[in-house]
Amino acid sequence: MKKLGIIGCGWLGNHIAESLSDRYEIFATTTSESKIEELRSKGYHPTLIDFPDHLSEKIEVWNVLSQLDVVIITVPFSGIRGAQISMKEKQNNLLKFLGDYKGQLFLMSSTEVYPQIDKDFSEDDQPAENVESENFILKKFPNANILRLAGLMGDQRLLKNYNISDLDLLVNHIHYADICLVIEKMIDNHSESKVYNIVAPIHPNKEEVINAQKDLPYSGERTNVGRTISPAKLIEELSFDFQYPDPRYFHL
């Protein structure tokens, strides 16, 4: 059985691990000692590690790296809401942990790398070499894949469960199941050096989503004006069909 490493096995990392655990032996990192036994109970091989905002002499190369066919990084490096805040020392700690890894590599980024203006954004609007939170990995691992994730949804992460403002704004959301499917397809395709927006192709406004999830009618008008992120490149290059294309129905 091939081996998969997940650096940062939190909410998303756990979903990725669960979706691939029938095909891969899972090696996962966590910052919480209390989660070690939980990960072991699932049959994973856990490592306790943190990547602080200061250079740490305690961090060494992950001792299982040479065994891993794929490594997926879910630790955030883009700051709050994608703000371009320098995390150079945290980045260097991660690079030290990765050593000279030679396998397939994925970095989970965010669609918040795009400006907050009304426009339909494609990957070409923000090349990875211009994004500090992405370029740091490409400088050392030019074959790494960058996945720019929209707002993470699914399970109990539904818009109706939050106190939401600006109800007329269009949403850029993604169901975790589609993230897992993208990763699985890219692994099977041996994808390298790809940058993809991972976002549901339909962009209703927040009120539409909340009403649908509460099984209430929506009487407003749909607008196409707003800040939207396009998954067109992903759909074309991977021939990808979304399991959850419409955020209004992420609860079904």
CSV table of N, CA and C in Angstrom, one decimal, residues 82-221:
chain,number,residue,atom,x,y,z
A,82,GLY,N,-6.3,35.7,4.1
A,82,GLY,CA,-5.4,35.7,2.9
A,82,GLY,C,-4.5,36.9,2.9
A,83,ALA,N,-4.5,37.7,4.0
A,83,ALA,CA,-3.6,38.9,4.0
A,83,ALA,C,-2.2,38.5,3.8
A,84,GLN,N,-1.5,39.3,3.1
A,84,GLN,CA,-0.1,39.0,2.8
A,84,GLN,C,0.8,39.4,3.9
A,85,ILE,N,0.7,38.6,5.0
A,85,ILE,CA,1.5,38.8,6.2
A,85,ILE,C,2.7,37.9,6.1
A,86,SER,N,3.9,38.4,6.3
A,86,SER,CA,5.1,37.6,6.3
A,86,SER,C,5.1,36.5,7.4
A,87,MET,N,5.2,35.3,6.9
A,87,MET,CA,5.4,34.2,7.9
A,87,MET,C,6.7,33.4,7.6
A,88,LYS,N,7.7,34.2,7.3
A,88,LYS,CA,8.9,33.6,6.8
A,88,LYS,C,9.5,32.6,7.7
A,89,GLU,N,9.5,32.9,9.1
A,89,GLU,CA,10.1,31.9,10.0
A,89,GLU,C,9.3,30.7,10.1
A,90,LYS,N,7.9,30.8,10.1
A,90,LYS,CA,7.1,29.7,10.1
A,90,LYS,C,7.3,28.8,8.9
A,91,GLN,N,7.4,29.5,7.7
A,91,GLN,CA,7.7,28.8,6.5
A,91,GLN,C,9.0,28.1,6.5
A,92,ASN,N,10.0,28.7,7.1
A,92,ASN,CA,11.3,28.0,7.1
A,92,ASN,C,11.3,26.8,8.0
A,93,ASN,N,10.5,26.9,9.1
A,93,ASN,CA,10.3,25.7,9.9
A,93,ASN,C,9.7,24.5,9.1
A,94,LEU,N,8.7,24.8,8.3
A,94,LEU,CA,8.1,23.8,7.5
A,94,LEU,C,9.1,23.3,6.5
A,95,LEU,N,9.8,24.1,5.8
A,95,LEU,CA,10.8,23.7,4.8
A,95,LEU,C,11.9,22.8,5.5
A,96,LYS,N,12.2,23.1,6.7
A,96,LYS,CA,13.2,22.2,7.4
A,96,LYS,C,12.6,20.8,7.6
A,97,PHE,N,11.3,20.8,8.0
A,97,PHE,CA,10.6,19.6,8.2
A,97,PHE,C,10.5,18.7,7.0
A,98,LEU,N,10.4,19.4,5.8
A,98,LEU,CA,10.2,18.7,4.5
A,98,LEU,C,11.5,18.2,3.9
A,99,GLY,N,12.6,18.7,4.5
A,99,GLY,CA,14.0,18.3,4.0
A,99,GLY,C,14.1,18.4,2.5
A,100,ASP,N,14.5,17.3,1.8
A,100,ASP,CA,14.7,17.3,0.3
A,100,ASP,C,13.7,16.4,-0.3
A,101,TYR,N,12.4,16.4,0.2
A,101,TYR,CA,11.4,15.5,-0.2
A,101,TYR,C,11.3,15.4,-1.7
A,102,LYS,N,11.1,14.2,-2.3
A,102,LYS,CA,11.1,14.0,-3.7
A,102,LYS,C,9.8,13.6,-4.3
A,103,GLY,N,8.8,13.4,-3.5
A,103,GLY,CA,7.5,12.8,-3.9
A,103,GLY,C,6.6,13.9,-4.4
A,104,GLN,N,5.3,13.5,-4.6
A,104,GLN,CA,4.3,14.5,-5.1
A,104,GLN,C,3.9,15.3,-3.9
A,105,LEU,N,3.8,16.6,-4.1
A,105,LEU,CA,3.5,17.6,-3.0
A,105,LEU,C,2.4,18.5,-3.3
A,106,PHE,N,1.5,18.7,-2.3
A,106,PHE,CA,0.4,19.6,-2.4
A,106,PHE,C,0.4,20.6,-1.3
A,107,LEU,N,0.2,21.9,-1.6
A,107,LEU,CA,0.0,23.0,-0.6
A,107,LEU,C,-1.4,23.5,-0.7
A,108,MET,N,-2.1,23.4,0.4
A,108,MET,CA,-3.5,24.0,0.5
A,108,MET,C,-3.3,25.5,0.7
A,109,SER,N,-3.7,26.3,-0.3
A,109,SER,CA,-3.7,27.8,-0.1
A,109,SER,C,-5.1,28.3,0.0
A,110,SER,N,-5.4,29.5,-0.4
A,110,SER,CA,-6.7,30.1,-0.2
A,110,SER,C,-7.1,31.0,-1.3
A,111,THR,N,-8.3,31.1,-1.7
A,111,THR,CA,-8.8,32.1,-2.7
A,111,THR,C,-8.7,33.5,-2.2
A,112,GLU,N,-8.4,33.7,-0.9
A,112,GLU,CA,-8.3,35.0,-0.4
A,112,GLU,C,-7.0,35.7,-0.8
A,113,VAL,N,-6.2,35.0,-1.7
A,113,VAL,CA,-5.0,35.7,-2.3
A,113,VAL,C,-5.5,36.7,-3.3
A,114,TYR,N,-6.8,36.6,-3.8
A,114,TYR,CA,-7.3,37.5,-4.7
A,114,TYR,C,-7.8,38.8,-4.1
A,115,PRO,N,-7.7,40.0,-4.7
A,115,PRO,CA,-8.2,41.2,-4.1
A,115,PRO,C,-9.7,41.2,-3.8
A,116,GLN,N,-10.1,42.0,-2.9
A,116,GLN,CA,-11.5,42.1,-2.6
A,116,GLN,C,-12.2,43.1,-3.5
A,117,ILE,N,-12.3,42.8,-4.7
A,117,ILE,CA,-12.9,43.7,-5.7
A,117,ILE,C,-13.9,42.9,-6.5
A,118,ASP,N,-14.9,43.5,-7.1
A,118,ASP,CA,-15.9,42.8,-7.9
A,118,ASP,C,-15.3,42.4,-9.3
A,119,LYS,N,-15.0,41.1,-9.4
A,119,LYS,CA,-14.4,40.6,-10.6
A,119,LYS,C,-14.4,39.1,-10.5
A,120,ASP,N,-14.4,38.4,-11.7
A,120,ASP,CA,-14.3,37.0,-11.7
A,120,ASP,C,-12.9,36.6,-11.9
A,121,PHE,N,-12.3,36.1,-10.9
A,121,PHE,CA,-10.8,35.8,-10.9
A,121,PHE,C,-10.4,34.4,-11.4
A,122,SER,N,-9.4,34.4,-12.2
A,122,SER,CA,-8.8,33.1,-12.6
A,122,SER,C,-7.4,33.1,-12.0
A,123,GLU,N,-6.8,31.9,-12.1
A,123,GLU,CA,-5.4,31.7,-11.6
A,123,GLU,C,-4.4,32.7,-12.2
A,124,ASP,N,-4.6,33.1,-13.4
A,124,ASP,CA,-3.7,34.0,-14.1
A,124,ASP,C,-3.7,35.4,-13.5
A,125,ASP,N,-4.7,35.7,-12.8
A,125,ASP,CA,-4.8,37.1,-12.2
A,125,ASP,C,-3.9,37.2,-11.0
A,126,GLN,N,-3.4,36.1,-10.5
A,126,GLN,CA,-2.5,36.2,-9.3
A,126,GLN,C,-1.5,35.0,-9.4
A,127,PRO,N,-0.5,35.2,-10.2
A,127,PRO,CA,0.5,34.1,-10.3
A,127,PRO,C,1.1,33.7,-9.0
A,128,ALA,N,1.4,32.5,-8.8
A,128,ALA,CA,1.9,32.0,-7.5
A,128,ALA,C,3.2,32.6,-7.1
A,129,GLU,N,4.0,33.0,-8.1
A,129,GLU,CA,5.3,33.5,-7.8
A,129,GLU,C,5.2,34.9,-7.2
A,130,ASN,N,4.0,35.5,-7.3
A,130,ASN,CA,3.7,36.8,-6.7
A,130,ASN,C,3.1,36.7,-5.3
A,131,VAL,N,2.8,35.5,-4.9
A,131,VAL,CA,2.1,35.3,-3.6
A,131,VAL,C,3.1,34.7,-2.6
A,132,GLU,N,3.5,35.4,-1.6
A,132,GLU,CA,4.5,35.0,-0.7
A,132,GLU,C,4.1,33.6,0.0
A,133,SER,N,2.9,33.5,0.3
A,133,SER,CA,2.4,32.3,1.0
A,133,SER,C,2.4,31.1,0.2
A,134,GLU,N,2.6,31.2,-1.1
A,134,GLU,CA,2.7,30.1,-2.1
A,134,GLU,C,4.1,30.0,-2.7
A,135,ASN,N,4.7,31.1,-3.0
A,135,ASN,CA,6.0,31.1,-3.6
A,135,ASN,C,7.1,30.5,-2.8
A,136,PHE,N,7.0,30.6,-1.5
A,136,PHE,CA,8.1,30.0,-0.6
A,136,PHE,C,8.2,28.5,-0.8
A,137,ILE,N,7.1,27.8,-1.1
A,137,ILE,CA,7.2,26.4,-1.3
A,137,ILE,C,7.7,26.1,-2.7
A,138,LEU,N,7.4,26.9,-3.7
A,138,LEU,CA,7.8,26.7,-5.1
A,138,LEU,C,9.3,26.9,-5.3
A,139,LYS,N,9.8,27.8,-4.5
A,139,LYS,CA,11.3,28.1,-4.6
A,139,LYS,C,12.1,26.8,-4.4
A,140,LYS,N,11.6,26.0,-3.4
A,140,LYS,CA,12.4,24.8,-3.1
A,140,LYS,C,11.8,23.6,-3.7
A,141,PHE,N,10.5,23.6,-4.0
A,141,PHE,CA,9.8,22.5,-4.6
A,141,PHE,C,9.0,22.9,-5.8
A,142,PRO,N,9.7,23.2,-6.9
A,142,PRO,CA,9.0,23.8,-8.1
A,142,PRO,C,7.9,22.9,-8.7
A,143,ASN,N,7.9,21.6,-8.3
A,143,ASN,CA,6.9,20.7,-8.8
A,143,ASN,C,5.6,20.6,-7.9
A,144,ALA,N,5.6,21.4,-6.9
A,144,ALA,CA,4.5,21.4,-5.9
A,144,ALA,C,3.2,21.9,-6.6
A,145,ASN,N,2.1,21.3,-6.2
A,145,ASN,CA,0.8,21.7,-6.6
A,145,ASN,C,0.2,22.7,-5.6
A,146,ILE,N,-0.4,23.8,-6.0
A,146,ILE,CA,-1.0,24.8,-5.2
A,146,ILE,C,-2.5,24.7,-5.4
A,147,LEU,N,-3.3,24.4,-4.3
A,147,LEU,CA,-4.7,24.4,-4.4
A,147,LEU,C,-5.3,25.6,-3.6
A,148,ARG,N,-5.9,26.5,-4.3
A,148,ARG,CA,-6.5,27.7,-3.7
A,148,ARG,C,-7.9,27.4,-3.3
A,149,LEU,N,-8.1,27.1,-2.0
A,149,LEU,CA,-9.4,26.7,-1.5
A,149,LEU,C,-10.4,27.8,-1.2
A,150,ALA,N,-11.6,27.7,-1.6
A,150,ALA,CA,-12.6,28.7,-1.3
A,150,ALA,C,-13.1,28.4,0.2
A,151,GLY,N,-14.1,29.1,0.6
A,151,GLY,CA,-14.6,28.9,2.0
A,151,GLY,C,-15.0,27.4,2.2
A,152,LEU,N,-14.4,26.8,3.3
A,152,LEU,CA,-14.6,25.4,3.5
A,152,LEU,C,-15.9,25.1,4.1
A,153,MET,N,-16.7,24.2,3.5
A,153,MET,CA,-18.0,23.9,4.0
A,153,MET,C,-18.3,22.4,3.9
A,154,GLY,N,-19.4,22.0,4.6
A,154,GLY,CA,-19.7,20.6,4.6
A,154,GLY,C,-19.9,20.1,6.1
A,155,ASP,N,-20.6,19.1,6.3
A,155,ASP,CA,-21.0,18.6,7.7
A,155,ASP,C,-21.7,19.7,8.4
A,156,GLN,N,-21.2,20.1,9.6
A,156,GLN,CA,-21.8,21.2,10.3
A,156,GLN,C,-21.4,22.6,9.9
A,157,ARG,N,-20.4,22.6,9.0
A,157,ARG,CA,-20.0,23.9,8.5
A,157,ARG,C,-20.9,24.4,7.4
A,158,LEU,N,-22.0,24.9,7.8
A,158,LEU,CA,-23.0,25.4,6.8
A,158,LEU,C,-23.3,26.9,7.2
A,159,LEU,N,-23.6,27.7,6.2
A,159,LEU,CA,-23.8,29.1,6.4
A,159,LEU,C,-24.9,29.4,7.4
A,160,LYS,N,-25.9,28.6,7.4
A,160,LYS,CA,-27.1,28.8,8.2
A,160,LYS,C,-26.7,28.7,9.7
A,161,ASN,N,-25.6,28.1,10.0
A,161,ASN,CA,-25.2,27.9,11.4
A,161,ASN,C,-24.3,29.0,12.0
A,162,TYR,N,-24.1,30.1,11.2
A,162,TYR,CA,-23.3,31.2,11.6
A,162,TYR,C,-24.1,32.5,11.6
A,163,ASN,N,-23.6,33.5,12.3
A,163,ASN,CA,-24.2,34.8,12.3
A,163,ASN,C,-23.6,35.6,11.2
A,164,ILE,N,-24.3,35.8,10.1
A,164,ILE,CA,-23.8,36.3,8.8
A,164,ILE,C,-24.3,37.7,8.5
A,165,SER,N,-23.4,38.5,8.0
A,165,SER,CA,-23.7,39.9,7.6
A,165,SER,C,-23.5,39.9,6.1
A,166,ASP,N,-23.9,41.1,5.5
A,166,ASP,CA,-23.7,41.3,4.0
A,166,ASP,C,-24.4,40.2,3.2
A,167,LEU,N,-25.6,40.0,3.5
A,167,LEU,CA,-26.4,38.9,2.9
A,167,LEU,C,-26.5,38.9,1.4
A,168,ASP,N,-26.2,40.1,0.8
A,168,ASP,CA,-26.4,40.2,-0.6
A,168,ASP,C,-25.1,39.8,-1.4
A,169,LEU,N,-24.0,39.6,-0.7
A,169,LEU,CA,-22.7,39.3,-1.3
A,169,LEU,C,-22.7,37.8,-1.9
A,170,LEU,N,-22.1,37.7,-3.0
A,170,LEU,CA,-22.0,36.3,-3.6
A,170,LEU,C,-21.0,35.5,-2.8
A,171,VAL,N,-21.2,34.2,-2.8
A,171,VAL,CA,-20.3,33.3,-2.0
A,171,VAL,C,-19.3,32.6,-2.9
A,172,ASN,N,-18.2,32.3,-2.4
A,172,ASN,CA,-17.2,31.4,-3.0
A,172,ASN,C,-16.9,30.3,-2.0
A,173,HIS,N,-17.6,29.2,-2.1
A,173,HIS,CA,-17.5,28.1,-1.2
A,173,HIS,C,-17.1,26.8,-1.9
A,174,ILE,N,-16.7,25.9,-1.1
A,174,ILE,CA,-16.3,24.6,-1.6
A,174,ILE,C,-16.7,23.5,-0.6
A,175,HIS,N,-17.3,22.4,-1.0
A,175,HIS,CA,-17.6,21.3,-0.1
A,175,HIS,C,-16.3,20.5,0.0
A,176,TYR,N,-16.0,20.0,1.3
A,176,TYR,CA,-14.8,19.3,1.5
A,176,TYR,C,-14.7,18.0,0.6
A,177,ALA,N,-15.9,17.4,0.3
A,177,ALA,CA,-15.9,16.2,-0.5
A,177,ALA,C,-15.3,16.5,-1.9
A,178,ASP,N,-15.5,17.7,-2.5
A,178,ASP,CA,-14.9,18.0,-3.8
A,178,ASP,C,-13.4,18.2,-3.7
A,179,ILE,N,-13.0,18.8,-2.6
A,179,ILE,CA,-11.5,19.0,-2.4
A,179,ILE,C,-10.9,17.6,-2.4
A,180,CYS,N,-11.4,16.6,-1.7
A,180,CYS,CA,-10.9,15.3,-1.6
A,180,CYS,C,-10.9,14.6,-3.0
A,181,LEU,N,-11.9,14.9,-3.8
A,181,LEU,CA,-12.0,14.3,-5.1
A,181,LEU,C,-10.9,14.9,-6.0
A,182,VAL,N,-10.7,16.2,-5.9
A,182,VAL,CA,-9.7,16.9,-6.7
A,182,VAL,C,-8.3,16.3,-6.4
A,183,ILE,N,-8.0,16.2,-5.1
A,183,ILE,CA,-6.7,15.6,-4.7
A,183,ILE,C,-6.5,14.2,-5.2
A,184,GLU,N,-7.6,13.4,-5.1
A,184,GLU,CA,-7.5,12.0,-5.5
A,184,GLU,C,-7.2,11.9,-7.0
A,185,LYS,N,-7.9,12.8,-7.8
A,185,LYS,CA,-7.7,12.8,-9.2
A,185,LYS,C,-6.3,13.3,-9.6
A,186,MET,N,-5.8,14.3,-8.9
A,186,MET,CA,-4.5,14.8,-9.2
A,186,MET,C,-3.4,13.8,-8.8
A,187,ILE,N,-3.6,13.1,-7.8
A,187,ILE,CA,-2.7,12.0,-7.4
A,187,ILE,C,-2.6,10.9,-8.5
A,188,ASP,N,-3.8,10.5,-8.9
A,188,ASP,CA,-3.9,9.5,-10.0
A,188,ASP,C,-3.3,9.9,-11.3
A,189,ASN,N,-3.4,11.3,-11.6
A,189,ASN,CA,-2.8,11.8,-12.8
A,189,ASN,C,-1.3,12.2,-12.7
A,190,HIS,N,-0.8,12.0,-11.5
A,190,HIS,CA,0.6,12.4,-11.2
A,190,HIS,C,0.9,13.9,-11.5
A,191,SER,N,-0.1,14.7,-11.2
A,191,SER,CA,0.0,16.1,-11.5
A,191,SER,C,1.1,16.8,-10.7
A,192,GLU,N,1.8,17.7,-11.4
A,192,GLU,CA,2.9,18.5,-10.9
A,192,GLU,C,2.8,19.9,-11.3
A,193,SER,N,3.2,20.9,-10.5
A,193,SER,CA,3.3,22.3,-10.8
A,193,SER,C,2.0,22.9,-11.2
A,194,LYS,N,0.9,22.4,-10.7
A,194,LYS,CA,-0.4,23.0,-11.0
A,194,LYS,C,-0.9,24.0,-9.9
A,195,VAL,N,-1.6,25.0,-10.4
A,195,VAL,CA,-2.2,26.0,-9.5
A,195,VAL,C,-3.7,26.0,-9.9
A,196,TYR,N,-4.6,25.6,-8.9
A,196,TYR,CA,-6.0,25.5,-9.2
A,196,TYR,C,-6.8,26.2,-8.2
A,197,ASN,N,-7.9,26.9,-8.7
A,197,ASN,CA,-8.9,27.4,-7.8
A,197,ASN,C,-9.8,26.3,-7.5
A,198,ILE,N,-10.1,25.9,-6.2
A,198,ILE,CA,-11.0,24.9,-5.8
A,198,ILE,C,-12.2,25.5,-5.2
A,199,VAL,N,-13.2,25.8,-6.1
A,199,VAL,CA,-14.4,26.5,-5.7
A,199,VAL,C,-15.6,26.0,-6.4
A,200,ALA,N,-16.7,25.9,-5.8
A,200,ALA,CA,-17.9,25.5,-6.5
A,200,ALA,C,-18.3,26.5,-7.6
A,201,PRO,N,-18.7,26.0,-8.8
A,201,PRO,CA,-18.9,26.9,-9.9
A,201,PRO,C,-20.1,27.8,-9.8
A,202,ILE,N,-21.0,27.5,-8.9
A,202,ILE,CA,-22.2,28.4,-8.8
A,202,ILE,C,-22.0,29.3,-7.6
A,203,HIS,N,-22.4,30.6,-7.8
A,203,HIS,CA,-22.1,31.6,-6.8
A,203,HIS,C,-23.4,32.3,-6.4
A,204,PRO,N,-24.3,31.7,-5.6
A,204,PRO,CA,-25.5,32.4,-5.1
A,204,PRO,C,-25.1,33.4,-4.0
A,205,ASN,N,-26.0,34.3,-3.6
A,205,ASN,CA,-25.6,35.2,-2.5
A,205,ASN,C,-25.9,34.5,-1.2
A,206,LYS,N,-25.4,35.1,-0.1
A,206,LYS,CA,-25.4,34.5,1.2
A,206,LYS,C,-26.9,34.2,1.6
A,207,GLU,N,-27.8,35.1,1.3
A,207,GLU,CA,-29.2,34.9,1.7
A,207,GLU,C,-29.8,33.7,1.0
A,208,GLU,N,-29.5,33.6,-0.3
A,208,GLU,CA,-30.0,32.4,-1.0
A,208,GLU,C,-29.5,31.1,-0.3
A,209,VAL,N,-28.3,31.1,0.0
A,209,VAL,CA,-27.7,29.8,0.6
A,209,VAL,C,-28.4,29.5,1.9
A,210,ILE,N,-28.5,30.6,2.8
A,210,ILE,CA,-29.0,30.4,4.1
A,210,ILE,C,-30.5,29.9,4.0
A,211,ASN,N,-31.3,30.6,3.1
A,211,ASN,CA,-32.7,30.2,3.0
A,211,ASN,C,-32.8,28.8,2.5
A,212,ALA,N,-32.0,28.4,1.5
A,212,ALA,CA,-32.1,27.0,1.0
A,212,ALA,C,-31.8,26.0,2.1
A,213,GLN,N,-30.7,26.3,2.9
A,213,GLN,CA,-30.3,25.4,4.0
A,213,GLN,C,-31.4,25.4,5.1
A,214,LYS,N,-32.2,26.4,5.2
A,214,LYS,CA,-33.3,26.4,6.2
A,214,LYS,C,-34.6,26.0,5.6
A,215,ASP,N,-34.6,25.6,4.3
A,215,ASP,CA,-35.8,25.2,3.6
A,215,ASP,C,-36.8,26.3,3.5
A,216,LEU,N,-36.3,27.5,3.3
A,216,LEU,CA,-37.1,28.7,3.2
A,216,LEU,C,-37.1,29.2,1.7
A,217,PRO,N,-38.1,29.8,1.2
A,217,PRO,CA,-38.1,30.4,-0.1
A,217,PRO,C,-37.2,31.6,-0.2
A,218,TYR,N,-36.7,31.9,-1.4
A,218,TYR,CA,-35.9,33.2,-1.6
A,218,TYR,C,-36.6,34.0,-2.7
A,219,SER,N,-37.0,35.2,-2.3
A,219,SER,CA,-37.8,36.0,-3.2
A,219,SER,C,-37.0,37.1,-3.9
A,220,GLY,N,-35.7,37.2,-3.5
A,220,GLY,CA,-34.8,38.3,-4.1
A,220,GLY,C,-34.4,37.9,-5.5
A,221,GLU,N,-33.7,38.8,-6.1
A,221,GLU,CA,-33.2,38.6,-7.5
A,221,GLU,C,-31.7,38.2,-7.5
